[in-house]
mmCIF file of C-alpha atoms and ligand atoms in Angstrom:
data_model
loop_
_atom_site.group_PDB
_atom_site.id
_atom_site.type_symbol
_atom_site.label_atom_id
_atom_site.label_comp_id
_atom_site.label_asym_id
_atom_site.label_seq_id
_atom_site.Cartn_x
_atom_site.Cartn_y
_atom_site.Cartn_z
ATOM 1 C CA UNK A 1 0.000 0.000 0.000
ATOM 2 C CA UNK A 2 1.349 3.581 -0.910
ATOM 3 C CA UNK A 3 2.118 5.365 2.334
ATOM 4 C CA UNK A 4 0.222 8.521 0.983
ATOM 5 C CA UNK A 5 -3.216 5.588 1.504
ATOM 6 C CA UNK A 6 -4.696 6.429 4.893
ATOM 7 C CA UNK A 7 -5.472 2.998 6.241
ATOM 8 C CA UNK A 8 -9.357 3.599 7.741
ATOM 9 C CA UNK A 9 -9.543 0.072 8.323
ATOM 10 C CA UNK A 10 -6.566 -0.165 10.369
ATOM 11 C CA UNK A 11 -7.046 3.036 12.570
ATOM 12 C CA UNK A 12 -10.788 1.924 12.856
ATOM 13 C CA UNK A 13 -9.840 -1.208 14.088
ATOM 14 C CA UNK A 14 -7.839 -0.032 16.549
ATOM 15 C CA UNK A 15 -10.220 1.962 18.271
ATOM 16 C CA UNK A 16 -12.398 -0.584 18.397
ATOM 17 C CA UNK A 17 -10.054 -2.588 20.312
ATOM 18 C CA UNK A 18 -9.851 0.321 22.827
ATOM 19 C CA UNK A 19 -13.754 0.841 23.081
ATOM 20 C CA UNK A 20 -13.625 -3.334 24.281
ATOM 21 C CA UNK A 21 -10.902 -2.505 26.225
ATOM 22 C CA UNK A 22 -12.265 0.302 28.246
ATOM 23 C CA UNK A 23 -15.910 -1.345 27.942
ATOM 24 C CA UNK A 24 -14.257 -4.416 29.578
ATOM 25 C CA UNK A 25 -13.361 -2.230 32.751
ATOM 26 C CA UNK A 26 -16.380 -0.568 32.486
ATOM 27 C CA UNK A 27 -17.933 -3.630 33.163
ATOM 28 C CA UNK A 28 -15.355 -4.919 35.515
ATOM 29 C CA UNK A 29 -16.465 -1.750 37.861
ATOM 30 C CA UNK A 30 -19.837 -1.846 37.587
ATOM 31 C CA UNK A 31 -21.047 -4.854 36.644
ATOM 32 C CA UNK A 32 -22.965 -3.376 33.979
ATOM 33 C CA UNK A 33 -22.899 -3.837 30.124
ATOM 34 C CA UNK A 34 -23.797 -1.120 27.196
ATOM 35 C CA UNK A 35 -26.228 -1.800 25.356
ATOM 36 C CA UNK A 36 -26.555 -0.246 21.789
ATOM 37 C CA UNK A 37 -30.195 -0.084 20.017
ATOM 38 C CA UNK A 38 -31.230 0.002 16.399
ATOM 39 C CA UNK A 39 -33.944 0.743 15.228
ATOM 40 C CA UNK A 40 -34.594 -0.190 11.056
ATOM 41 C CA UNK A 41 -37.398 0.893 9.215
ATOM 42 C CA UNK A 42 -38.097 -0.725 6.092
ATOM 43 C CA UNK A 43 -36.119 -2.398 3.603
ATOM 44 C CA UNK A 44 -33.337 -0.043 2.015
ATOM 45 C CA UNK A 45 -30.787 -2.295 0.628
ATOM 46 C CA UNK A 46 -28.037 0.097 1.430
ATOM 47 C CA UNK A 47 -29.358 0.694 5.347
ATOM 48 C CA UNK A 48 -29.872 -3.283 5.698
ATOM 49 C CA UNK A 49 -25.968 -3.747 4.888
ATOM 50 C CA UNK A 50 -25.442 -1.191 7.343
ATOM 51 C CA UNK A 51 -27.102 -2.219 10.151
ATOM 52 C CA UNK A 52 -25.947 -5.732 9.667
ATOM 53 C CA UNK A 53 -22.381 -4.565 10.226
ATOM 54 C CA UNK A 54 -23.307 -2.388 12.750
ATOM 55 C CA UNK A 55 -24.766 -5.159 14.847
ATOM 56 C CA UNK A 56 -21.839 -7.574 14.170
ATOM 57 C CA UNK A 57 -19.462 -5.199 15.199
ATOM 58 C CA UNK A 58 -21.272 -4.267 18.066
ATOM 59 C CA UNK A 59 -21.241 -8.026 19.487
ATOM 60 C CA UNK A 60 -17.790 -7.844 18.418
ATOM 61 C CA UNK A 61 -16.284 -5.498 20.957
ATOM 62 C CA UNK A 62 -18.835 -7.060 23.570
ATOM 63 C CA UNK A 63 -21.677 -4.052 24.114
ATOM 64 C CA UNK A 64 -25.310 -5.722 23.985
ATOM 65 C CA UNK A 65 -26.818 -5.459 20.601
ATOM 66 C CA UNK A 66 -30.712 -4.518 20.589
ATOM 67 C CA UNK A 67 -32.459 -4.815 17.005
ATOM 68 C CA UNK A 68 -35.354 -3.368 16.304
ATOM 69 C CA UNK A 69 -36.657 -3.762 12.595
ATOM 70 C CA UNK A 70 -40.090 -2.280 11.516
ATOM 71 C CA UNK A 71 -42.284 -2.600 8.711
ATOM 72 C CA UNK A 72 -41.799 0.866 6.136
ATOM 73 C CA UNK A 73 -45.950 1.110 6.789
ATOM 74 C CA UNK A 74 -45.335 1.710 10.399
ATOM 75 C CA UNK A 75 -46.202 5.030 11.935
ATOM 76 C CA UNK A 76 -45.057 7.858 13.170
ATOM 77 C CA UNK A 77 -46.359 7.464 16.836
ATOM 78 C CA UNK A 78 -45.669 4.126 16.731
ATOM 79 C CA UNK A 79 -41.873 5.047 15.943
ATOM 80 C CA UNK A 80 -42.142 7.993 19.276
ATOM 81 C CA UNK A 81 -43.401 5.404 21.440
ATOM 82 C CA UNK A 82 -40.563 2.656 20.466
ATOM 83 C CA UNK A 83 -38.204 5.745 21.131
ATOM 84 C CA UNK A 84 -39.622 6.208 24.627
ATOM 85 C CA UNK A 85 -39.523 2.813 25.094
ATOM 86 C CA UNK A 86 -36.222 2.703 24.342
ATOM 87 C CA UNK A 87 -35.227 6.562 26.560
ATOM 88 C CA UNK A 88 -36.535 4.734 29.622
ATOM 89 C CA UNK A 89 -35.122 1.259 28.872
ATOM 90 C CA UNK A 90 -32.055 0.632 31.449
ATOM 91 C CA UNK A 91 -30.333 -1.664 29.251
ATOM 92 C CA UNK A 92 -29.712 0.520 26.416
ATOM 93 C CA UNK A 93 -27.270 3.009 26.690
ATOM 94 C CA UNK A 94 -27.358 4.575 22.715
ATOM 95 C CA UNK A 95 -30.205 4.204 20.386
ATOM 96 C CA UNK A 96 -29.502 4.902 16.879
ATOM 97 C CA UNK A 97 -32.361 5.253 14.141
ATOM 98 C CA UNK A 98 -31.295 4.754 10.873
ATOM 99 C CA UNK A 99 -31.788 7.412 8.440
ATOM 100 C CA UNK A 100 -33.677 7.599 6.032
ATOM 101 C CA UNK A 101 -36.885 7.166 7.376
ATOM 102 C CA UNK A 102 -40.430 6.804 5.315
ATOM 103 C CA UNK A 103 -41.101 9.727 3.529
ATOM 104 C CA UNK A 104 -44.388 9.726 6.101
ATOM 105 C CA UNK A 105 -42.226 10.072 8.830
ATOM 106 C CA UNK A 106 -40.660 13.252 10.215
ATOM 107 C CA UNK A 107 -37.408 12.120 10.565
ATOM 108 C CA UNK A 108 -36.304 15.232 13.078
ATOM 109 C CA UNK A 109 -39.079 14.716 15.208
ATOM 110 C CA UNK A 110 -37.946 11.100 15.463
ATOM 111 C CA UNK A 111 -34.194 11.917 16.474
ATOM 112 C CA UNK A 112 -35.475 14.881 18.415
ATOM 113 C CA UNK A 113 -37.346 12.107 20.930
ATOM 114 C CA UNK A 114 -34.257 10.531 21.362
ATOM 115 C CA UNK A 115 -33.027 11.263 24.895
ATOM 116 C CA UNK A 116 -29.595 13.467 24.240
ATOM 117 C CA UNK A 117 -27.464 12.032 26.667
ATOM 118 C CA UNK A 118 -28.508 8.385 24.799
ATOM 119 C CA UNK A 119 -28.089 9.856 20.955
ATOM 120 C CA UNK A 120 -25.149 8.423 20.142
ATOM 121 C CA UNK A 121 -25.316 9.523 16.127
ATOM 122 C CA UNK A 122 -24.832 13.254 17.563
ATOM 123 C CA UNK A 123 -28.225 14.506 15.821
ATOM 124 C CA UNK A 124 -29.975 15.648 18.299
ATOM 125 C CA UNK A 125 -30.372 19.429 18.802
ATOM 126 C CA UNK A 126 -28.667 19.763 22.521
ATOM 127 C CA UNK A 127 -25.754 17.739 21.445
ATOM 128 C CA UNK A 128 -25.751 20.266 17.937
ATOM 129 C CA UNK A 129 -25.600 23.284 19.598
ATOM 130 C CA UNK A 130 -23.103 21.830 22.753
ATOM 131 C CA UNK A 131 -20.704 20.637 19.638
ATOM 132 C CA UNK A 132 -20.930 24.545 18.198
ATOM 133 C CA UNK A 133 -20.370 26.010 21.496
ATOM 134 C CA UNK A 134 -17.235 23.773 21.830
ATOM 135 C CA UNK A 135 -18.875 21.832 25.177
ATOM 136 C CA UNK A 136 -18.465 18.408 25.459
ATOM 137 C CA UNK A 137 -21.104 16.398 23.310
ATOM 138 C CA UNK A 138 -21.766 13.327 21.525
ATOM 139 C CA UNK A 139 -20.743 14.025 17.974
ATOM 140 C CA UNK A 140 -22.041 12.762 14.602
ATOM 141 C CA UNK A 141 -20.008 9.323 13.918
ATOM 142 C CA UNK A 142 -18.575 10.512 10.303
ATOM 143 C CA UNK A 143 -17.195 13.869 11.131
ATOM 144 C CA UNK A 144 -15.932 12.109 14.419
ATOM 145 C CA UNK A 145 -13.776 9.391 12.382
ATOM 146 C CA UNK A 146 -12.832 12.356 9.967
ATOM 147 C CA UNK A 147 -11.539 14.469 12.789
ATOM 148 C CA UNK A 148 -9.216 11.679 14.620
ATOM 149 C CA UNK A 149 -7.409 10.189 11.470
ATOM 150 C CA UNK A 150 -7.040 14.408 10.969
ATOM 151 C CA UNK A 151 -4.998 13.773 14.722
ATOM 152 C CA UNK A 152 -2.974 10.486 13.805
ATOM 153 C CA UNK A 153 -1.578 12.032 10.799
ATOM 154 C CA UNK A 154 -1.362 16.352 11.593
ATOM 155 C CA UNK A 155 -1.292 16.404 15.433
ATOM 156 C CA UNK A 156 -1.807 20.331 15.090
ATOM 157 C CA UNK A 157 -4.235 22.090 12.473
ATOM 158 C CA UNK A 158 -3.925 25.523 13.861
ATOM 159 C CA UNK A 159 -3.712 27.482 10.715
ATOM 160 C CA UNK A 160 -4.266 25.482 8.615
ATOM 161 C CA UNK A 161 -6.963 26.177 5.685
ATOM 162 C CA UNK A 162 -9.470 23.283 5.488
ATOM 163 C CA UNK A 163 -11.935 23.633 2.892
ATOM 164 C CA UNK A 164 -15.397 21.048 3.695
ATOM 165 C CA UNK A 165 -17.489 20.559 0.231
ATOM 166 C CA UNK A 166 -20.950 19.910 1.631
ATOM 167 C CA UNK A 167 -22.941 21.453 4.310
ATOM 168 C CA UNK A 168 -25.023 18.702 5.372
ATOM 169 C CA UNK A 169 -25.848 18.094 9.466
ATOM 170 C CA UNK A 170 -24.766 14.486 9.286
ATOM 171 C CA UNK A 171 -21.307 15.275 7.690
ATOM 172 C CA UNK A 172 -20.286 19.019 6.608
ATOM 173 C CA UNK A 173 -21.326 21.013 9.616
ATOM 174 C CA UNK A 174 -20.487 19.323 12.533
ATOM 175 C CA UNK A 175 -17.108 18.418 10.710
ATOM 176 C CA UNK A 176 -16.636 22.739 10.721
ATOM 177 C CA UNK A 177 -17.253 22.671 13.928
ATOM 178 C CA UNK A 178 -14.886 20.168 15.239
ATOM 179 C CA UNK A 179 -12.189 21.746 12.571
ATOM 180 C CA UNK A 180 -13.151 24.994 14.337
ATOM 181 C CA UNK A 181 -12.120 23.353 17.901
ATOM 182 C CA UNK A 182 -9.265 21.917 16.663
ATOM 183 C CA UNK A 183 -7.933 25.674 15.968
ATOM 184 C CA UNK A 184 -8.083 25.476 12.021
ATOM 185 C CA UNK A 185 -9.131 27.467 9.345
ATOM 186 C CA UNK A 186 -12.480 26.392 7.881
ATOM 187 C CA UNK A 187 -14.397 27.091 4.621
ATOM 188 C CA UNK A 188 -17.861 25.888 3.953
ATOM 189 C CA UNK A 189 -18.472 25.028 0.578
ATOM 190 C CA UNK A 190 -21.644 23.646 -1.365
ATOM 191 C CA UNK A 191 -24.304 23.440 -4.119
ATOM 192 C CA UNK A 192 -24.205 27.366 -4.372
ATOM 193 C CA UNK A 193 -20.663 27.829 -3.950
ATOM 194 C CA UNK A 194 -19.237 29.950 -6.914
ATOM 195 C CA UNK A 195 -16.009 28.784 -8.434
ATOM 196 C CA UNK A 196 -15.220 25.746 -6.320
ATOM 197 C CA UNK A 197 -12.341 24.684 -7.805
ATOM 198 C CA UNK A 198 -10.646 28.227 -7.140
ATOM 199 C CA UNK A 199 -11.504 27.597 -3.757
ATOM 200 C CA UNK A 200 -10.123 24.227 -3.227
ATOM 201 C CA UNK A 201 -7.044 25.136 -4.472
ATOM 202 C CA UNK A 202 -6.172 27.423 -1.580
ATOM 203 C CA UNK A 203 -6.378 24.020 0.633
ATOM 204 C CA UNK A 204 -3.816 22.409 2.488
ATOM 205 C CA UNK A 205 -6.785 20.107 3.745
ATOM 206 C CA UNK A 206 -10.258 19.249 1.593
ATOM 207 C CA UNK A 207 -12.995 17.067 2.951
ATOM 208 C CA UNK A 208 -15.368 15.655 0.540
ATOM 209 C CA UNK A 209 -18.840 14.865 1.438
ATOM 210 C CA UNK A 210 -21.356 15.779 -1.770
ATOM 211 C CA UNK A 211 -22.498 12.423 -3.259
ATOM 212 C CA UNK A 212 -21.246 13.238 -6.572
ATOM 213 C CA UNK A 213 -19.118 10.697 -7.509
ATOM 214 C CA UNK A 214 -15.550 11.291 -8.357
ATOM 215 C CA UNK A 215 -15.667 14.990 -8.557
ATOM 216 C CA UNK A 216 -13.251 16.536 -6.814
ATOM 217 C CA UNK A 217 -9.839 16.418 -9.744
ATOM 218 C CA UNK A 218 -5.951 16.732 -9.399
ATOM 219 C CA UNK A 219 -5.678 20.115 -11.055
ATOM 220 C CA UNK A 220 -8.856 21.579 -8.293
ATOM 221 C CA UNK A 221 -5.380 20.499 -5.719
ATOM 222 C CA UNK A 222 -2.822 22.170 -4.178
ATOM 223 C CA UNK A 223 0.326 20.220 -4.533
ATOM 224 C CA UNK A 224 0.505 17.665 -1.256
ATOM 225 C CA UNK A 225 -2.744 18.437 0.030
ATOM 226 C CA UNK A 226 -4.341 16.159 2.413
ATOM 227 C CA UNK A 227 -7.560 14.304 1.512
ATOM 228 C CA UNK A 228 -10.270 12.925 3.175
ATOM 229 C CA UNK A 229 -13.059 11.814 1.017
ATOM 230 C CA UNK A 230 -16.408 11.001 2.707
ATOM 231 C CA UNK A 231 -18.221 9.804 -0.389
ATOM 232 C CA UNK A 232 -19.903 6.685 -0.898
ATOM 233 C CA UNK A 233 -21.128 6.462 -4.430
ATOM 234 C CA UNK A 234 -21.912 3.141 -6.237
ATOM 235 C CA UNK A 235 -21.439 3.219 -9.841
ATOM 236 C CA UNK A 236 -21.415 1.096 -12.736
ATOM 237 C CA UNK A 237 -17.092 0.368 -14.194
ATOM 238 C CA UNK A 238 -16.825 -2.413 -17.085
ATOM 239 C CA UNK A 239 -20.422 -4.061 -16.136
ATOM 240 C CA UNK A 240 -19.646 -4.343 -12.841
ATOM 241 C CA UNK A 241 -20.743 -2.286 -9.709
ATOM 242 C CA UNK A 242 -17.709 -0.395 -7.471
ATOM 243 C CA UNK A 243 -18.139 1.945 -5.087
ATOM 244 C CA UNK A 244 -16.104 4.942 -5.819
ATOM 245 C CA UNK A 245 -15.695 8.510 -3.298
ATOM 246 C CA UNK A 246 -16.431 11.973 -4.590
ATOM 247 C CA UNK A 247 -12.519 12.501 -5.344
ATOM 248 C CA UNK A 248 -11.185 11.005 -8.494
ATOM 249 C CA UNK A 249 -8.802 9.071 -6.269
ATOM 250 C CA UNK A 250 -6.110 7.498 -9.061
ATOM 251 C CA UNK A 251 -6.116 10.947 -10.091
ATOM 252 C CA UNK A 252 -5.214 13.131 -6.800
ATOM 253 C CA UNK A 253 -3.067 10.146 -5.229
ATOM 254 C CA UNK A 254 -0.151 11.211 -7.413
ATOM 255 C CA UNK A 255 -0.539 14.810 -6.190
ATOM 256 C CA UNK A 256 -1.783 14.860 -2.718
ATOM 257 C CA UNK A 257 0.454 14.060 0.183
ATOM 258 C CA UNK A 258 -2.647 12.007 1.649
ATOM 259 C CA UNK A 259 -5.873 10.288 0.919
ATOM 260 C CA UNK A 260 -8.459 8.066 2.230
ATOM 261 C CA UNK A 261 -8.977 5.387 -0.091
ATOM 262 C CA UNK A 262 -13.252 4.298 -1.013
ATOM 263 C CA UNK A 263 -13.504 1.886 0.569
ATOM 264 C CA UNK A 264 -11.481 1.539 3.420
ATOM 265 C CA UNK A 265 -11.264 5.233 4.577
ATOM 266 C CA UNK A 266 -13.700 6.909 6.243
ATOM 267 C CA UNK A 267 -16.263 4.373 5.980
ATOM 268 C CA UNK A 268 -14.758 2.168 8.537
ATOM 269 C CA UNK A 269 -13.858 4.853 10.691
ATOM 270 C CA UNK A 270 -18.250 5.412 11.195
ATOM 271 C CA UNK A 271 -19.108 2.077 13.334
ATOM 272 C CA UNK A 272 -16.373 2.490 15.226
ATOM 273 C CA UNK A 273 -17.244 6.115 16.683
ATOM 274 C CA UNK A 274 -20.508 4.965 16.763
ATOM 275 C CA UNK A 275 -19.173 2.400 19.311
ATOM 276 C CA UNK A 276 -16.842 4.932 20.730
ATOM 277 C CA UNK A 277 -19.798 6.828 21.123
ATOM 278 C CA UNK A 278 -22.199 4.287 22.910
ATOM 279 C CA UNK A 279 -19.043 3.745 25.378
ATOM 280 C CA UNK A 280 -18.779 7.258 25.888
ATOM 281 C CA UNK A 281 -22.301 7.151 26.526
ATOM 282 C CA UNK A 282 -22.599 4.753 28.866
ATOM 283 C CA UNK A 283 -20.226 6.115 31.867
ATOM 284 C CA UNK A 284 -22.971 8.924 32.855
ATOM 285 C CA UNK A 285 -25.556 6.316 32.930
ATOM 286 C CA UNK A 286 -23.561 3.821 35.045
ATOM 287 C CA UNK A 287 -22.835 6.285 37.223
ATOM 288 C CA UNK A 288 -18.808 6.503 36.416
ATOM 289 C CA UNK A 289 -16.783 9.734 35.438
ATOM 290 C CA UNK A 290 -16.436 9.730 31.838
ATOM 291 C CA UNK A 291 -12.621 9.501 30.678
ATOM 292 C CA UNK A 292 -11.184 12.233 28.198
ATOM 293 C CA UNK A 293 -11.336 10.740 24.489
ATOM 294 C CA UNK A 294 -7.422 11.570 24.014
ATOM 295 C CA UNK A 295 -7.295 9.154 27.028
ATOM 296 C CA UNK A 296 -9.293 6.069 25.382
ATOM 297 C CA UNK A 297 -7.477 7.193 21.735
ATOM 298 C CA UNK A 298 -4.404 7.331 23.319
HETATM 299 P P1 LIG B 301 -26.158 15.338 1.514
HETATM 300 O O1 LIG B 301 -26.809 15.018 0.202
HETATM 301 O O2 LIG B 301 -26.997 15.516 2.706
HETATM 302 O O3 LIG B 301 -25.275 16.647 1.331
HETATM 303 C C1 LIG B 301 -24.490 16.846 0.197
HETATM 304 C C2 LIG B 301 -23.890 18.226 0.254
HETATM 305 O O4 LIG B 301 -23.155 18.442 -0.931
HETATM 306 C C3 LIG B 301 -24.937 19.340 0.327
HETATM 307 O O5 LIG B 301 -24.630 20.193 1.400
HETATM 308 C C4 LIG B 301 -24.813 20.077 -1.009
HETATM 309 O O6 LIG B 301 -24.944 21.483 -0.858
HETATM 310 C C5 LIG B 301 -23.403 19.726 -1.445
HETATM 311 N N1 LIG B 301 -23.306 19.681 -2.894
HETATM 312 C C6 LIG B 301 -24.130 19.063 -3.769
HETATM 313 N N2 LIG B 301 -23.712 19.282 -5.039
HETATM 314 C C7 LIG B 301 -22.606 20.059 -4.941
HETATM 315 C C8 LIG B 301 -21.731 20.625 -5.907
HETATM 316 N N3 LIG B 301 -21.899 20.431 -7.224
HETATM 317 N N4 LIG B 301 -20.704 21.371 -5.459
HETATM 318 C C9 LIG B 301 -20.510 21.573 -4.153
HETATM 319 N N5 LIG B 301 -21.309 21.047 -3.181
HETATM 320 C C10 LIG B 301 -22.357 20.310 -3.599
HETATM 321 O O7 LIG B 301 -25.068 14.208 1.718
HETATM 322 P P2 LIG B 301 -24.296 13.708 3.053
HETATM 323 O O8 LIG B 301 -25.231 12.923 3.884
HETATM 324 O O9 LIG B 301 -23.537 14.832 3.664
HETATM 325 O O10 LIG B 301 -23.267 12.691 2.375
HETATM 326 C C11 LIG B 301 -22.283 13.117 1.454
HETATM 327 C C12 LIG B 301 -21.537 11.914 0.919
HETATM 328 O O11 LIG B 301 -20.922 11.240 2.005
HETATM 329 C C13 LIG B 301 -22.423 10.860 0.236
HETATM 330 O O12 LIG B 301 -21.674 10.248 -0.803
HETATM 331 C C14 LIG B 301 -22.692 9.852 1.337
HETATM 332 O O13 LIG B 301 -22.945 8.553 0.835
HETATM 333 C C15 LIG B 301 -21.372 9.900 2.062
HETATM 334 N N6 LIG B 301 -21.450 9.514 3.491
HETATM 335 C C16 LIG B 301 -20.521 8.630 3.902
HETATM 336 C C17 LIG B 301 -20.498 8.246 5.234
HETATM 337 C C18 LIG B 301 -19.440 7.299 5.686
HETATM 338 O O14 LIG B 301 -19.631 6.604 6.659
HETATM 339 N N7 LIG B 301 -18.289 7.276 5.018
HETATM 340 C C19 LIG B 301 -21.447 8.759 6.122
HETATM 341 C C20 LIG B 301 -22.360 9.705 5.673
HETATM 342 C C21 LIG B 301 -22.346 10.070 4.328
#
């Protein structure tokens, strides 16, 4: 493997090994076990596949796994009063509803139910305005992964110019706001933005999360400019189906100084903050001071 390939799979499994770790003494203190809920609506191919991994990896590191799979017709009370269920349930520690929901479902009303010290995908509006006012939070999972390989491989950001493409709440603003903390320099780019190229050219950083796939080119790249590409696109290459990022990856690798590969970059790096997540969760609930994340990272 090139050593400008940021290994997601390696770093990701790594933490995990430190969320069993530290889950292990958790337990060893308290007797007490975290429990992690899902809850599925429907059958989306893609969210199936993610759950399934989810759960697996959740066994995996030894928290209790709670499934919860519902039929796409099921309503929107009925969804509030599995949530409650689920706020009030002792044995669950993090619930985490898969998005996206129904179309008859309001989604933010859902995640909005969801007790805030138990939202362990960040969403909910306490834990969105703690991240902006730099207080300690549960973050969204992707932007969490994005910001500690951002640690392993540039232990300081301040001043540096990181420019985001995409402004959405699951990936592109909470990842400003934990570039913010981290003392960089932060531009928000997006649908609207004029002249993005321009724009990613004054770089030394550019995360990608837009959905388009392959988009971001060498020549929009400052020479050895790190790159962490959040996309997850599956297209169609010689009759077969790949998944591909929203960088044109064969492209920037000869330019860039580093890159998250898709897969095996960022993707990785998701379940396992959702697991650091439903640790970091679970110390407030069993009663236990909750250790610094540098601490369990360390
Ligand atoms: P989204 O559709 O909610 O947001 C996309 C953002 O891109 C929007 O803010 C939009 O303004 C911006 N955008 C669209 N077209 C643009 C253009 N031409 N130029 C500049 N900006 C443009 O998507 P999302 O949920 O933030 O996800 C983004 C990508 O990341 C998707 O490919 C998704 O599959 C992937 N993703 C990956 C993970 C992971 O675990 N690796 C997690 C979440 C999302």
């Amino acid at each position: 493997m090139s050593d400008k390939i940021i290994d997601g799979k390696l770093i990701s499994s790594e933490i995990r090994e430190k969320v069993k770790k530290f889950g292990g003494q958790l337990k060893s203190k308290t007797g007490k076990v975290p429990g992690l809920a899902v809850v599925l609506v429907g059958e989306n191919p893609a969210s199936r596949v993610y759950v399934k991994n989810k759960i697996e990896k959740t066994i995996e590191v030894g928290f209790t796994s709670i499934e919860h799979k519902l039929n796409e017709k099921v309503s929107e009370n009925e969804l509030i009063d599995l949530v409650d269920k689920l706020n009030n349930d002792k044995n669950v520690q993090g619930i985490l509803v898969q998005l996206p929901l129904p179309k008859h479902v309001d989604s933010d009303k859902i995640l909005d139910r969801i007790k805030p010290e138990k939202d362990v995908d960040g969403f909910h509006a306490n834990n969105v305005g703690k991240l902006w006012s730099g207080l300690d939070s549960l973050v969204p999972c992707t932007p969490l992964g994005c910001s500690i390989i951002l640690k392993k491989i540039s232990k300081d950001l301040s001043g540096k110019h990181v420019v985001i493409i995409g402004r959405s709440n699951i990936v592109g603003k909470p990842m400003a706001a934990l570039l913010l903390g981290m003392n960089a320099t932060v531009t928000i780019c997006h649908s609207r933005t004029k002249d993005l190229e321009s724009v990613c050219k004054t770089a030394d950083i550019i995360v990608a999360a837009v959905g388009i796939p392959e988009m971001v080119k060498s020549y929009w790249i400052r020479e050895d400019a790190i790159i962490i590409d959040v996309g997850i696109n599956r297209v169609e290459r010689d009759e077969k189906k790949i998944l591909v990022g929203d960088v044109d990856y064969n492209d920037c690798l000869k330019k860039c100084s580093l890159i998250t590969p898709v897969p095996g970059g960022v993707g990785p790096m998701t379940i396992a903050c959702l697991l650091l997540n439903t640790l970091l969760a679970s110390y407030p609930q069993f009663g236990e001071p909750t250790p610094d994340l540098s601490s369990i990272l360390e």
